[in-house]
XYZ file of C-alpha atoms in Angstrom:
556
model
C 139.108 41.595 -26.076
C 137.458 39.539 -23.754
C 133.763 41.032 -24.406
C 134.547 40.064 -28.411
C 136.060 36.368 -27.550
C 132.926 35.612 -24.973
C 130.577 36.615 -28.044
C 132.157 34.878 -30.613
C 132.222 31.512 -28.180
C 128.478 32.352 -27.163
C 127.985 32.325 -31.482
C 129.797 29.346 -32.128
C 127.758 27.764 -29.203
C 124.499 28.682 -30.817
C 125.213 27.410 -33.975
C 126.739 24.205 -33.032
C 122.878 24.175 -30.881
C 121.261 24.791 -34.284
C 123.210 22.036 -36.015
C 122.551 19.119 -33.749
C 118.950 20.532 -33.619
C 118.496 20.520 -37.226
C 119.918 17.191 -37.858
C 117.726 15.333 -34.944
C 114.563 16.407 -36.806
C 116.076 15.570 -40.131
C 117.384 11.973 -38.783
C 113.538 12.382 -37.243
C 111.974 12.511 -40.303
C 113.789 10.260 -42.776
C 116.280 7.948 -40.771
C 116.234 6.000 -44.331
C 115.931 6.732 -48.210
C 113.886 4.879 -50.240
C 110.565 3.263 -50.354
C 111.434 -0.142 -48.446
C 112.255 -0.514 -44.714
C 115.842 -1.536 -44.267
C 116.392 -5.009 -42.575
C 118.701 -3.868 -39.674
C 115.660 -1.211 -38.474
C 113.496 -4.417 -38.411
C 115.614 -6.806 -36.672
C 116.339 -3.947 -33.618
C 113.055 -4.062 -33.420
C 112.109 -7.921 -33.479
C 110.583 -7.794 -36.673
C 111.370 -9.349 -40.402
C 110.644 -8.633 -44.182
C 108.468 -11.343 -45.018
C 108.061 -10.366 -49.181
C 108.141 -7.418 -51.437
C 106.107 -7.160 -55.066
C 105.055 -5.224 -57.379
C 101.728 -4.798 -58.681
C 101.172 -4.667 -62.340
C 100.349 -0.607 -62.967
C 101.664 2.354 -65.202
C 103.129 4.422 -62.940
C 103.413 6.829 -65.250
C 99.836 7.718 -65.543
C 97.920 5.504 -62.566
C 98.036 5.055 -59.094
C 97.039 2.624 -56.442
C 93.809 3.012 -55.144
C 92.741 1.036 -52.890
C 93.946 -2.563 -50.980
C 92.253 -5.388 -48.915
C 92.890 -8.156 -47.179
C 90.524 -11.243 -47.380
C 91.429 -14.745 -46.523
C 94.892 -15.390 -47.270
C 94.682 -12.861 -50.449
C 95.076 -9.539 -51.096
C 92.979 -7.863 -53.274
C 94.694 -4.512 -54.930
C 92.579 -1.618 -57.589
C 93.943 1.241 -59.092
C 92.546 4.378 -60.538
C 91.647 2.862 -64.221
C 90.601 0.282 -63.064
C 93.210 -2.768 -62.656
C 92.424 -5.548 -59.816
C 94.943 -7.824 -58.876
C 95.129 -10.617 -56.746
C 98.249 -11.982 -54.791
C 99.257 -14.260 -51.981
C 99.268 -12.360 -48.897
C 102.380 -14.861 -47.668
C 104.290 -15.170 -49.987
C 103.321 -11.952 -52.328
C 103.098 -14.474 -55.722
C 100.989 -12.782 -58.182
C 97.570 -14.569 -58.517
C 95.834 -13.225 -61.401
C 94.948 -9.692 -63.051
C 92.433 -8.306 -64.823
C 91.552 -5.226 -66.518
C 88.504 -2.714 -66.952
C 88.322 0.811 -69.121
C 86.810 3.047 -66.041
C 87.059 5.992 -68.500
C 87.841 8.255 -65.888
C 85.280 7.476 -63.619
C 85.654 6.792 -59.550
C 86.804 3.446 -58.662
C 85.999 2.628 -55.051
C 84.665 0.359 -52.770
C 86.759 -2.776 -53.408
C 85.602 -5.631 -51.659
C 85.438 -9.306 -51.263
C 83.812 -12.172 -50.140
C 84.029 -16.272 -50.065
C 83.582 -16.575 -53.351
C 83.599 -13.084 -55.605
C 85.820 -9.544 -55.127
C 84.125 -6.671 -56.551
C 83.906 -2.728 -57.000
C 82.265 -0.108 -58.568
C 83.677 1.850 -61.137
C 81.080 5.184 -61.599
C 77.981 3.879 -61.346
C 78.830 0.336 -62.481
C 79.335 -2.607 -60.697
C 81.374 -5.086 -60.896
C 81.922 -8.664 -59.752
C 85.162 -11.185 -60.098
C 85.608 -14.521 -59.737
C 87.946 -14.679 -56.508
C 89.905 -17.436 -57.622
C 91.101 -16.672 -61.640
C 89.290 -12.992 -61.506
C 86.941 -14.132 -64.304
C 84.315 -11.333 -64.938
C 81.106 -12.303 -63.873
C 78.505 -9.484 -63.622
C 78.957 -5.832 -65.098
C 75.557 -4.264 -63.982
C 74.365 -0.370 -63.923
C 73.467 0.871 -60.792
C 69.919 3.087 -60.386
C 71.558 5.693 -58.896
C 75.365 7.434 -57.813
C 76.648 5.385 -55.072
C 78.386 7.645 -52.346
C 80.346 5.269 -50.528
C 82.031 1.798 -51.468
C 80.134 -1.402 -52.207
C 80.040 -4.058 -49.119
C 79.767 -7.947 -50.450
C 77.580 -10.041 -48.129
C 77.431 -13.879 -48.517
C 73.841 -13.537 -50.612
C 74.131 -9.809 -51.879
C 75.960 -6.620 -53.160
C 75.273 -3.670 -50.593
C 75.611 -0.054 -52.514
C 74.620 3.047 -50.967
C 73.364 5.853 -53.566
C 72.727 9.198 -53.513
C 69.290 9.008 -53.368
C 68.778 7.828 -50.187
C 68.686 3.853 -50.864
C 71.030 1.069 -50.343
C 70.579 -1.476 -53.389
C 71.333 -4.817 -52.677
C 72.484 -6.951 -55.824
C 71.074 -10.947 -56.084
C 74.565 -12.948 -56.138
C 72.817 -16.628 -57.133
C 75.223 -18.890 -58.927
C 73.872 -20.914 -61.778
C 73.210 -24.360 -60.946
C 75.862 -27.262 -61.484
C 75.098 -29.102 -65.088
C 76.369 -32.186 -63.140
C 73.642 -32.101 -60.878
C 71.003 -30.736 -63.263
C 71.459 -34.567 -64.874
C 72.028 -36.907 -61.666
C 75.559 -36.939 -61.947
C 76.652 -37.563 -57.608
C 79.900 -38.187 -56.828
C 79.049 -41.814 -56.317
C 78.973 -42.586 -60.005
C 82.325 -40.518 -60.663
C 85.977 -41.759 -59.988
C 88.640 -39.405 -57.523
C 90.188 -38.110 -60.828
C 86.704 -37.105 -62.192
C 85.723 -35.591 -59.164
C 88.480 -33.371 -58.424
C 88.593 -32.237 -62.478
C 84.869 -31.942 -61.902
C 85.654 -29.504 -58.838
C 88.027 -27.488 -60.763
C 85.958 -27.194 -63.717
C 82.896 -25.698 -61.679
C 85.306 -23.355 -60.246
C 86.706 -21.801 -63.636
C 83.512 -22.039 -65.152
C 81.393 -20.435 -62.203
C 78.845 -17.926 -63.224
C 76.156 -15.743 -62.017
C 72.158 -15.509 -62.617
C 71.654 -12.363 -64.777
C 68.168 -11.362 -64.125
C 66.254 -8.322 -65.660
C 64.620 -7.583 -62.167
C 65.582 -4.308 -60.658
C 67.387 -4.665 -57.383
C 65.900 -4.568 -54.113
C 66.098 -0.863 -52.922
C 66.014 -0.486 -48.846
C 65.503 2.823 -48.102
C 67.571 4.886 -45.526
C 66.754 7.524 -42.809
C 68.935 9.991 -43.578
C 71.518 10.367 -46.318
C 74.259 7.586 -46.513
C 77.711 8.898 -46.256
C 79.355 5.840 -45.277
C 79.026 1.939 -45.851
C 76.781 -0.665 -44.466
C 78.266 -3.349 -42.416
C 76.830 -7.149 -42.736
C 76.727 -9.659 -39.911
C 75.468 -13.850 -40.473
C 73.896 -15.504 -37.914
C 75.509 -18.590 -39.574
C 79.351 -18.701 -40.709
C 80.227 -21.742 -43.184
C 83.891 -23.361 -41.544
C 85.454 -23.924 -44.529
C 88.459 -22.499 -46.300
C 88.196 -20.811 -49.876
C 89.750 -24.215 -51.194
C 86.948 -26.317 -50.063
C 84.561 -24.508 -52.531
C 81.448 -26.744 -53.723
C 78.047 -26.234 -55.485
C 75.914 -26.374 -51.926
C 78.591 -24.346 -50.157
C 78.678 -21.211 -53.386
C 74.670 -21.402 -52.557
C 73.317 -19.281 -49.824
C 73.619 -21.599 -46.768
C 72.109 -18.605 -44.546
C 68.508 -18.238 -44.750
C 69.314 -14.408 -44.095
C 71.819 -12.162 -42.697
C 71.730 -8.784 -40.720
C 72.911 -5.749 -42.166
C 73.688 -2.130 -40.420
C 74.671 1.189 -41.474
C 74.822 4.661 -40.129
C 73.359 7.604 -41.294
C 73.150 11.946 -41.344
C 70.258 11.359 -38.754
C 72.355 10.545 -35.713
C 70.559 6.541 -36.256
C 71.797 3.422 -36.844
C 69.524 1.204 -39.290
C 69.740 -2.511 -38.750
C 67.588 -5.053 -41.239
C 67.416 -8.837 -41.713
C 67.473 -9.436 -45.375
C 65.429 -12.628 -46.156
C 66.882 -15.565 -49.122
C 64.580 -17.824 -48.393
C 61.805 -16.916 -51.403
C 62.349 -16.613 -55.021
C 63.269 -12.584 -54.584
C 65.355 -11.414 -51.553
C 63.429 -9.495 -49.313
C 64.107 -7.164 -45.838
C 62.587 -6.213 -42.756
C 63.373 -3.707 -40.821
C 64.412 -4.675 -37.218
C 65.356 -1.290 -35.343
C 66.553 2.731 -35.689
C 68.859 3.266 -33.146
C 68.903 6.497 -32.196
C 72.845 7.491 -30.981
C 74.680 11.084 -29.323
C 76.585 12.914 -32.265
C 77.067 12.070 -35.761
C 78.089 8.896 -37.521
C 81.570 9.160 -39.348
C 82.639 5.929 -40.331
C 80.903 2.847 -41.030
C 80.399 0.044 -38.526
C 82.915 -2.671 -36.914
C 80.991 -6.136 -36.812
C 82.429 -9.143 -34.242
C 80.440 -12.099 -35.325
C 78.876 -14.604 -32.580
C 81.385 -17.685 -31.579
C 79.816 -20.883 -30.578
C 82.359 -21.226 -27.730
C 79.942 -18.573 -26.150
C 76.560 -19.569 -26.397
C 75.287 -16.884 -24.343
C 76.315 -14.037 -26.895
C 75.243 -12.748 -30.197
C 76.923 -11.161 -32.898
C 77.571 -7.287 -31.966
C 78.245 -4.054 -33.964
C 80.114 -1.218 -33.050
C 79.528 2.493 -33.572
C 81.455 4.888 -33.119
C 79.516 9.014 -32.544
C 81.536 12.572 -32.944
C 80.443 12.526 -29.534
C 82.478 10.663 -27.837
C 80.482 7.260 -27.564
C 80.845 3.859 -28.712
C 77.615 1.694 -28.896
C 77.845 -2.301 -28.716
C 74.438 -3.239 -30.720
C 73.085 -6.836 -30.948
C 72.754 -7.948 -34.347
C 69.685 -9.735 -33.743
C 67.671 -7.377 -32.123
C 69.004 -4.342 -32.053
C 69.328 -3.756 -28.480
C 72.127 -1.488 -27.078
C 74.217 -3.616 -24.682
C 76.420 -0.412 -23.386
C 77.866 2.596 -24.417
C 81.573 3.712 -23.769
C 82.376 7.296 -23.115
C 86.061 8.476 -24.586
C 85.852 12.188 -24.222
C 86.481 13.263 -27.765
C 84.995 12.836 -31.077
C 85.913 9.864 -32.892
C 86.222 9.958 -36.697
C 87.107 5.997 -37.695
C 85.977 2.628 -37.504
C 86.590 1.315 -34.298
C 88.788 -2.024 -34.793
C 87.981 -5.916 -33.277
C 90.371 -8.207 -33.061
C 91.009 -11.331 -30.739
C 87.558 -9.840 -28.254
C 89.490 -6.474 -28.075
C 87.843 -3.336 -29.716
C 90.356 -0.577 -30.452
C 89.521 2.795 -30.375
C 91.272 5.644 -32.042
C 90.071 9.254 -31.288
C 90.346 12.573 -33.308
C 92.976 14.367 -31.107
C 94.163 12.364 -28.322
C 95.191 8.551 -29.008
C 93.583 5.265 -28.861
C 91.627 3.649 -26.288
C 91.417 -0.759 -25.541
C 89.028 -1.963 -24.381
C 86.546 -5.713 -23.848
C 84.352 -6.426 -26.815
C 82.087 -7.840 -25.092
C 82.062 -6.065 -21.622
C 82.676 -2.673 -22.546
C 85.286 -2.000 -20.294
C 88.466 -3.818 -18.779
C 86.528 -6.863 -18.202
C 85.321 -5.871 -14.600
C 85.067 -2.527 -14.670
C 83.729 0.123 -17.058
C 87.446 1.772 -17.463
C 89.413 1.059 -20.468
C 92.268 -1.957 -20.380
C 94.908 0.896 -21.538
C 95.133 3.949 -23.339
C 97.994 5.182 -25.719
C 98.786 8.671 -26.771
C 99.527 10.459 -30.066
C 97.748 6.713 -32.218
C 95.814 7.530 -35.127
C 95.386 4.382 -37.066
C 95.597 0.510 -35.542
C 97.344 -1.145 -38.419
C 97.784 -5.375 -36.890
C 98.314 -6.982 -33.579
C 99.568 -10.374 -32.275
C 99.400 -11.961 -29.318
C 101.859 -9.295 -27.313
C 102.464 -6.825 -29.342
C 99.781 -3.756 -31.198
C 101.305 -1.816 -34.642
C 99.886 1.410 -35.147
C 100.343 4.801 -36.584
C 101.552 7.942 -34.840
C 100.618 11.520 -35.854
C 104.379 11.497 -36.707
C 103.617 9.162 -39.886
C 106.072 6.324 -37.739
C 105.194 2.965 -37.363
C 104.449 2.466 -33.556
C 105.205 -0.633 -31.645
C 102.823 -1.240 -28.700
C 102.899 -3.794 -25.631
C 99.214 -5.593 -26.536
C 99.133 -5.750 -22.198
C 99.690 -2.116 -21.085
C 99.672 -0.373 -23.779
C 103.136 1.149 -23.305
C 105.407 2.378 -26.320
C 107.928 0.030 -27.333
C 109.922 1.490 -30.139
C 108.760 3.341 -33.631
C 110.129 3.699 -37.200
C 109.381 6.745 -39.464
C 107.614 5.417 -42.872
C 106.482 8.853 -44.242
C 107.077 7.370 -47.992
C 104.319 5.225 -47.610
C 101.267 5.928 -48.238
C 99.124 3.167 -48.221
C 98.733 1.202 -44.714
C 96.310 -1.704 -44.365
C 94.694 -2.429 -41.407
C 94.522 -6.063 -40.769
C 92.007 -7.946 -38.311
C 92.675 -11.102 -39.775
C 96.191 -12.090 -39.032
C 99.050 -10.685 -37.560
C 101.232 -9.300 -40.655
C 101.705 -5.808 -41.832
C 101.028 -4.650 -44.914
C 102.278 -1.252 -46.637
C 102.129 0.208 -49.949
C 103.229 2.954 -52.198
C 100.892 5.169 -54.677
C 102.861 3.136 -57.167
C 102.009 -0.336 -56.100
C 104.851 -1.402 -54.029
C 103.887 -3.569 -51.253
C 105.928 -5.151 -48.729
C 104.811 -7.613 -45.827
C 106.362 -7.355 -42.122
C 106.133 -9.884 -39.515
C 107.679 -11.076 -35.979
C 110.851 -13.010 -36.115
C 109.284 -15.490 -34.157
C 105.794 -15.761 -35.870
C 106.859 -17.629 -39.497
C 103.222 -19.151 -39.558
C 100.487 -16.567 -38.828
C 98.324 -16.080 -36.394
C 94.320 -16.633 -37.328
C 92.281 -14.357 -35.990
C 89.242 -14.803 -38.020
C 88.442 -18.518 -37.646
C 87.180 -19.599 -34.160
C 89.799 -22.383 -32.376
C 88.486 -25.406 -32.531
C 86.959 -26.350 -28.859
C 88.324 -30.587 -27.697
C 85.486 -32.363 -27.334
C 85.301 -34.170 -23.560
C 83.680 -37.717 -23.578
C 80.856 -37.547 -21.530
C 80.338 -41.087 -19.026
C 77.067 -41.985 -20.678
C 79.449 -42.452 -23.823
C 82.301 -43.985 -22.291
C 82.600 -47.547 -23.679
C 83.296 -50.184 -21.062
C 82.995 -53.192 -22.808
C 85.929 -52.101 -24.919
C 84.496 -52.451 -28.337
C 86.815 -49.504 -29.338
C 86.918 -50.893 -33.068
C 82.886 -50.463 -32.975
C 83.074 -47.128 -32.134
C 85.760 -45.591 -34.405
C 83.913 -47.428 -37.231
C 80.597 -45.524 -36.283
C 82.213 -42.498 -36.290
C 83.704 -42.814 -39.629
C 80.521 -43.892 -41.363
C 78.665 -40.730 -39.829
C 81.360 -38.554 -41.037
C 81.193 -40.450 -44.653
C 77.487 -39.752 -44.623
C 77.886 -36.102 -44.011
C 80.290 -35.569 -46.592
C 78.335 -37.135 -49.006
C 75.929 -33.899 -49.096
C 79.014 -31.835 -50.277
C 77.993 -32.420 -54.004
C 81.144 -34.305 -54.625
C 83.505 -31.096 -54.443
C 85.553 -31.736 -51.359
C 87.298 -34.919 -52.366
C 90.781 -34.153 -50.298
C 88.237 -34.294 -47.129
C 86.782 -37.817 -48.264
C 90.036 -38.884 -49.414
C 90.555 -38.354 -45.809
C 87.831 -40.170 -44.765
C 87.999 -43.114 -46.695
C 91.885 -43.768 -45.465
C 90.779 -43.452 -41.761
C 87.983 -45.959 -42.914
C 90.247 -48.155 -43.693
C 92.353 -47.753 -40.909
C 89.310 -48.643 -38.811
C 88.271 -52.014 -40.571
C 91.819 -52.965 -40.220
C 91.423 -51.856 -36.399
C 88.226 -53.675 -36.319
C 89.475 -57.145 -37.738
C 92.235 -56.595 -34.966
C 89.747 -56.570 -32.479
C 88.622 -59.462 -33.895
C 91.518 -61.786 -33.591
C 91.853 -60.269 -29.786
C 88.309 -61.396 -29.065
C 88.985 -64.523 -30.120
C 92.096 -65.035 -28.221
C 89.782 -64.466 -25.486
C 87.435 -66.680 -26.344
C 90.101 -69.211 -26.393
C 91.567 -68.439 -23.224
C 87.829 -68.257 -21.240
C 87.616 -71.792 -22.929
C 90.898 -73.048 -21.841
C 89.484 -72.069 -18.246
C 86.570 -73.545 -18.262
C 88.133 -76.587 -19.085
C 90.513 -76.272 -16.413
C 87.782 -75.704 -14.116
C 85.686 -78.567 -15.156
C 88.818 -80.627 -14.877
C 88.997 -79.473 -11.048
C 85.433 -79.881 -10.408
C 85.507 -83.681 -11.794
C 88.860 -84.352 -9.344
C 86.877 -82.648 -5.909
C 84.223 -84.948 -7.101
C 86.104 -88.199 -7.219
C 87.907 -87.649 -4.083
C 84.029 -86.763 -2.178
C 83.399 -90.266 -3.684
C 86.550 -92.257 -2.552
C 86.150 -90.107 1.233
C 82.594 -91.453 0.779
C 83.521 -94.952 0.479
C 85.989 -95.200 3.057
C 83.878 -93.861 5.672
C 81.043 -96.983 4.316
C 84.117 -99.339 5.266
């Protein structure tokens, strides 16, 4: 009796075992239904749904293909080809617009300051960025094998055959301008309907010239990466006719190839035709896998140069100077490494095949002052955003990983495996997800309601130097000085950016009404050094009678 009552205890223990096992890994794997992230998960965690939308597709018969991030918008393509463009803060739907890819392979969405394109097949096309216009539809040579890269002067495809073609993006010229017209001879309303109309109405040089073919060592497998030695500060708002032309006299471009090299050129805008020259092969350990991370030179450190970043199946991550092609160091992880590595904020983030993902100094290599790593996490496979404290990533467990940005150390997770489509954002700090079916929501810190900018360089203060230190006090003088140089500059804008000398023209104001202040406080002064010279005249003429009367007393 006993024997049968231990057994049937040592059963029921078992299965009650199997039970609670069973539903940890279920609770594991799905602690919520559904395609959006309940709020309570996010607020244990210190995070908050910033938006949801939903993108204009058939879900019946398409699916969302691919999704970018580019200044403030985000850029969305599905399989027959459908771009969209909303608000990446407050998810508003910007504009859509339609092409019949016929079946064909839509890839390489990108974007730049002023046009979004992809290719559908071997087609390419380009959008206006801010209505989604079309503005080119052009065949391509040959089949391109990985997705098309927009520079600020050209349209980077890599083909089968060995070349990357690089696409002429020259907007027409202003009809304004063609006739005189300067924003001098045109009134504030004129000039901002002016603005807007060039905008709507922006279009590209078609020419019948074939496009410039730079040929590869190697067969391209992934796509090229573009660094500027010069990067216009100014939003996508502030477009004019001189900014949409190519302010860069060239810019550097970089891509890997089969050949275990990386190819870096300096394509040339300065002629008629764009032309390249080759500036190094650099030969690297392993193959290349993924294309290139770029961290573009700051002017806050003068001593640096734009970098790029590959990563080898061997292990090794080369820093490469964009301007000659020079490897600054090499960082060993161990393991192959299969993806891009990631800058943000001077950190480069490293994910490897197997283990996790390595932090490290952008511009050092290492921690800073040594050649170890600031951290390393296990079980990462995909950086997703960062802010100031914290890193979001992806775990081989499809959850959405919460890092400290310091040590590295795991903070807390939450399974997402119904979402397939994660964006990786350098730019700012929000996260963005996506279904197949073109659901996207936005996440963010509680705290963080404005984003951070990681893309635009902080503005340095300026510290007056004694040589320009004013000390007669002719503030008023100087002020107005600075406004008319800052007038004179804007007046090269070709009468675009009116908000800025809207601007301009107030604090010009302000400064003649500062000025004829000054004025009336000089000539208080004046007044006052003339009421003391007459007092002191009116002293000198007493002393001098009462020498004379001492004078004639001592005659007497």
């Amino acid at each position: 009796m006993m024997t049968k009552f231990r057994s049937l205890a040592g059963l029921v223990l078992a299965g009650m075992f199997l039970c609670s096992f069973a539903c940890v890994s279920v609770w594991g794997q799905s602690a919520w239904r559904g395609n959006i992230i309940p709020q309570n998960y996010l607020n244990s965690r210190g995070l908050q749904r910033q938006w949801t939308t939903q993108i204009q597709i058939n879900t019946a018969r398409d699916r969302l293909s691919q999704m970018i991030l580019d200044r403030g918008t985000i850029f969305t393509v599905t399989e027959n080809g459908s771009i969209q463009a909303t608000n990446a803060e407050t998810g508003a739907t910007l504009w859509t617009e339609n092409i019949a890819s016929k079946g064909k392979l839509v890839q390489g969405l990108s974007a730049n300051t002023n046009y979004v394109g992809f290719t559908c097949g071997s087609t390419l096309y380009i959008f206006n960025r801010m209505n989604g216009k079309p503005l080119l539809d052009v065949e391509i040579e040959a089949i391109p094998t990985a997705g098309l890269i927009l520079g600020q002067g050209c349209a980077y495809i890599p083909c089968v055959d060995g070349n990357i073609y690089a696409f002429d993006l020259q907007p027409m010229e202003d009809p304004f301008a063609e006739f005189g017209v300067t924003q001098t001879h045109l009134s504030e309303r004129e000039r901002k309907a002016r603005r807007q109309e060039f905008i709507d109405s922006l279009r590209l040089n078609k020419t019948y010239e074939a496009a410039l073919a730079v040929r590869a060592l190697g067969y391209l497998t992934t796509s090229p990466t573009f660094g500027k030695a010069y990067t216009p500060q100014r939003s996508t708002e502030e477009v004019s006719e001189e900014f949409l032309k190519k302010k860069t006299d060239f810019e550097y471009v970089a891509w890997p190839t089969t050949s275990q090299t990386v190819t870096l050129i300096e394509v040339d805008f300065r002629g008629e035709n764009i032309t390249y020259q080759e500036i190094e092969s650099i030969a690297v350990l392993g193959d290349l896998r993924a294309p290139l991370s770029y961290r573009p030179y700051r002017r806050s450190e003068p001593d640096t140069t734009g970098f790029f970043y590959a990563a080898t199946t061997a292990g090794f991550v080369y820093a490469i100077r964009e301007e000659t092609g020079n490897v600054l160091w090499r960082f060993p992880t161990g393991e192959a490494i299969h993806q891009t590595p990631t800058y943000v904020d001077n950190d480069l983030f490293i994910v490897t095949a197997i283990s996790g993902m390595y932090c490290i100094d952008a511009v050092s290599g290492g921690d800073g002052n040594t050649n170890e790593a600031k951290w390393w996490s296990p079980d990462i496979q995909r950086f997703l955003s960062c802010s100031k404290n914290r890193i979001y990533a992806m775990d081989k467990h499809d959850s959405l990983v919460i890092l400290d940005r310091v040590s590295g150390q795991k903070i807390s997770s939450i399974p997402i495996t119904n979402i397939e489509v994660r964006l990786t954002n350098t730019q700012t700090d929000r996260i963005y997800l996506a279904t197949n079916t073109g659901l996207i929501q936005c996440l963010r810190e509680s705290a963080l309601e404005t984003p951070l900018d990681f893309q635009t360089e902080p503005k340095q203060e300026k510290r007056p130097k004694l040589a320009d230190v004013n000390l007669s006090g002719d503030d008023a003088d100087e002020e107005e000085e600075i406004s008319e140089d800052e007038t004179f500059e804007e007046e090269d804008d070709g009468g675009f950016s009116d908000e800025e000398e809207d601007v301009d023209e107030e604090s010009l104001d302000n400064d003649e009404e500062e000025e004829g202040f000054g004025e009336e406080e000089t000539f208080e002064d004046e007044e006052e050094a003339g009421f003391g010279e007459e007092e002191e005249v009116g002293l000198d003429e007493e002393e001098a009678s009462f020498d004379d009367e001492d004078a004639d007393l001592d005659e007497e």
